[in-house]
């Protein structure tokens, strides 16, 4: 298997790790890609970014009411 952040994963394809990566584990190496898209363009004065581990995504919510999402968010 392969170790990633202290956790052992089996050989083969790992669809989603605890830290939101998709990985491929072989006897010689492990390759991983992030499953998240980082918000880069949003109203930073009125909005804030919160990581949602369950969905492996960032929520961009209003600072004064985190129950409401912000609009016009660009991600990379």
Coordinates of N, CA and C in Angstrom, one line a residue:
X1 N 0.8 -1.2 0.0 CA 0.0 0.0 0.0 C 0.9 1.2 0.0
X2 N 0.2 2.4 0.1 CA 0.9 3.7 0.1 C 0.4 4.5 1.4
X3 N 1.4 5.3 1.9 CA 1.1 6.1 3.0 C 0.8 7.6 2.5
X4 N -0.2 8.2 3.1 CA -0.5 9.6 2.8 C -1.0 10.3 4.0
X5 N -0.2 11.2 4.5 CA -0.6 11.9 5.8 C -0.9 11.0 6.9
X6 N -0.1 9.9 7.1 CA -0.2 9.0 8.2 C -1.2 7.9 8.0
X7 N -1.9 7.9 6.9 CA -2.9 6.8 6.7 C -2.4 5.9 5.5
X8 N -2.6 4.6 5.7 CA -2.3 3.6 4.7 C -3.4 3.4 3.8
X9 N -3.1 3.5 2.5 CA -4.1 3.2 1.4 C -3.7 2.0 0.6
X10 N -4.7 1.3 0.1 CA -4.4 0.1 -0.7 C -3.8 0.4 -2.1
X11 N -3.1 -0.6 -2.7 CA -2.6 -0.4 -4.1 C -3.8 -0.2 -5.0
X12 N -3.6 0.5 -6.0 CA -4.6 0.8 -7.0 C -5.1 2.2 -7.0
X13 N -6.3 2.4 -7.5 CA -6.9 3.7 -7.6 C -7.7 4.0 -6.3
X14 N -7.5 5.2 -5.8 CA -8.2 5.7 -4.6 C -9.1 6.9 -5.0
X15 N -10.4 6.7 -5.1 CA -11.3 7.7 -5.6 C -11.2 9.0 -4.7
X16 N -11.1 8.8 -3.4 CA -11.1 10.0 -2.5 C -10.5 9.7 -1.2
X17 N -9.4 10.4 -0.8 CA -8.8 10.2 0.4 C -9.5 11.1 1.5
X18 N -9.1 11.0 2.7 CA -9.7 11.8 3.8 C -9.4 13.3 3.6
X19 N -8.3 13.6 2.9 CA -7.9 14.9 2.7 C -8.3 15.5 1.3
X20 N -9.3 14.8 0.7 CA -9.8 15.3 -0.6 C -8.9 15.2 -1.8
X21 N -8.2 14.1 -1.9 CA -7.4 13.8 -3.1 C -7.8 12.6 -3.8
X22 N -7.6 12.5 -5.1 CA -7.8 11.3 -5.9 C -6.4 10.8 -6.2
X23 N -6.1 9.5 -5.9 CA -4.7 9.0 -6.0 C -4.6 7.7 -6.7
X24 N -3.4 7.4 -7.2 CA -3.1 6.2 -7.8 C -1.9 5.6 -7.0
X25 N -2.0 4.5 -6.5 CA -1.0 3.9 -5.6 C -0.4 2.6 -6.3
X26 N 0.9 2.6 -6.5 CA 1.6 1.5 -7.1 C 2.6 1.0 -6.1
X27 N 3.3 -0.1 -6.4 CA 4.4 -0.6 -5.6 C 5.5 0.4 -5.5
X28 N 5.7 1.2 -6.5 CA 6.9 2.1 -6.6 C 6.6 3.6 -6.2
X29 N 5.3 4.0 -6.4 CA 5.0 5.5 -6.2 C 3.5 5.7 -6.0
X30 N 3.2 6.9 -5.6 CA 1.9 7.4 -5.4 C 1.7 8.7 -6.1
X31 N 0.7 8.9 -6.9 CA 0.4 10.1 -7.6 C -1.0 10.6 -7.1
X32 N -1.1 11.9 -6.7 CA -2.4 12.4 -6.3 C -2.7 13.7 -6.9
X33 N -4.0 14.0 -7.0 CA -4.5 15.2 -7.5 C -5.6 15.7 -6.6
X34 N -5.7 17.0 -6.3 CA -6.7 17.6 -5.4 C -8.0 17.5 -6.1
X35 N -9.1 17.2 -5.3 CA -10.4 17.2 -5.8 C -11.1 18.6 -5.6
X36 N -10.4 19.6 -5.0 CA -11.0 20.8 -4.8 C -10.7 21.9 -5.8
X37 N -11.6 22.8 -6.0 CA -11.3 24.0 -6.8 C -11.3 25.2 -5.9
X38 N -10.2 26.0 -5.9 CA -10.0 27.1 -5.0 C -10.7 28.4 -5.5
X39 N -11.5 29.0 -4.7 CA -12.1 30.3 -5.1 C -11.0 31.3 -5.2
X40 N -11.0 32.1 -6.3 CA -10.0 33.1 -6.5 C -10.6 34.5 -6.7
X41 N -11.8 34.5 -7.2 CA -12.4 35.8 -7.5 C -13.8 35.9 -6.8
X42 N -13.9 36.7 -5.8 CA -15.1 36.9 -5.1 C -15.0 38.1 -4.3
X43 N -16.1 38.6 -3.7 CA -16.1 39.8 -2.9 C -15.5 39.6 -1.6
X44 N -14.2 39.8 -1.5 CA -13.4 39.5 -0.3 C -13.8 40.3 0.9
X45 N -14.4 41.5 0.7 CA -14.8 42.3 1.8 C -16.1 41.8 2.5
X46 N -17.0 41.3 1.6 CA -18.3 40.9 2.2 C -18.5 39.4 2.3
X47 N -17.5 38.6 1.8 CA -17.7 37.2 1.7 C -16.4 36.5 2.3
X48 N -16.6 35.3 2.8 CA -15.5 34.5 3.3 C -15.5 33.1 2.7
X49 N -14.4 32.4 2.7 CA -14.2 31.0 2.2 C -14.2 30.1 3.4
X50 N -15.0 29.0 3.3 CA -15.1 28.0 4.3 C -15.0 26.6 3.6
X51 N -14.0 25.8 4.1 CA -13.8 24.5 3.5 C -14.9 23.5 4.0
X52 N -15.5 22.8 3.1 CA -16.5 21.8 3.3 C -15.9 20.4 3.1
X53 N -15.4 19.8 4.1 CA -14.7 18.5 4.0 C -15.6 17.4 3.5
X54 N -16.9 17.4 3.8 CA -17.8 16.4 3.4 C -18.0 16.4 1.9
X55 N -18.0 17.6 1.2 CA -18.1 17.7 -0.2 C -16.8 17.9 -0.9
X56 N -15.7 18.1 -0.2 CA -14.4 18.3 -0.7 C -14.4 19.6 -1.6
X57 N -15.0 20.6 -1.1 CA -15.2 21.9 -1.8 C -15.1 23.0 -0.9
X58 N -14.9 24.2 -1.4 CA -15.0 25.5 -0.6 C -16.3 26.1 -0.9
X59 N -16.9 26.6 0.2 CA -18.1 27.4 0.2 C -17.7 28.8 0.3
X60 N -18.3 29.7 -0.5 CA -18.0 31.1 -0.4 C -19.3 31.7 0.1
X61 N -19.3 32.2 1.4 CA -20.5 32.6 2.1 C -20.4 34.1 2.5
X62 N -21.6 34.7 2.8 CA -21.6 36.0 3.2 C -21.0 36.1 4.7
X63 N -20.2 37.1 4.9 CA -19.6 37.2 6.3 C -20.6 37.5 7.3
X64 N -21.6 38.3 7.0 CA -22.6 38.7 8.0 C -23.8 37.6 8.1
X65 N -23.8 36.7 7.2 CA -24.8 35.6 7.2 C -24.3 34.4 6.5
X66 N -23.5 33.6 7.2 CA -22.9 32.4 6.6 C -23.9 31.4 6.0
X67 N -25.2 31.5 6.3 CA -26.1 30.6 5.7 C -26.4 30.9 4.2
X68 N -25.9 32.1 3.8 CA -26.2 32.6 2.4 C -24.9 32.5 1.6
X69 N -25.0 31.9 0.4 CA -23.8 31.9 -0.5 C -23.6 33.2 -1.2
X70 N -22.4 33.5 -1.5 CA -22.0 34.7 -2.3 C -22.2 34.3 -3.8
X71 N -22.5 35.3 -4.6 CA -22.6 35.1 -6.0 C -21.3 35.5 -6.7
X72 N -21.2 35.2 -8.0 CA -20.1 35.6 -8.8 C -18.7 35.1 -8.3
X73 N -18.6 33.8 -8.1 CA -17.4 33.3 -7.6 C -16.7 32.5 -8.7
X74 N -15.4 32.9 -9.0 CA -14.6 32.1 -10.0 C -13.6 31.2 -9.2
X75 N -13.5 30.0 -9.8 CA -12.6 29.0 -9.1 C -11.6 28.4 -10.1
X76 N -10.5 28.0 -9.5 CA -9.4 27.4 -10.3 C -9.0 26.1 -9.5

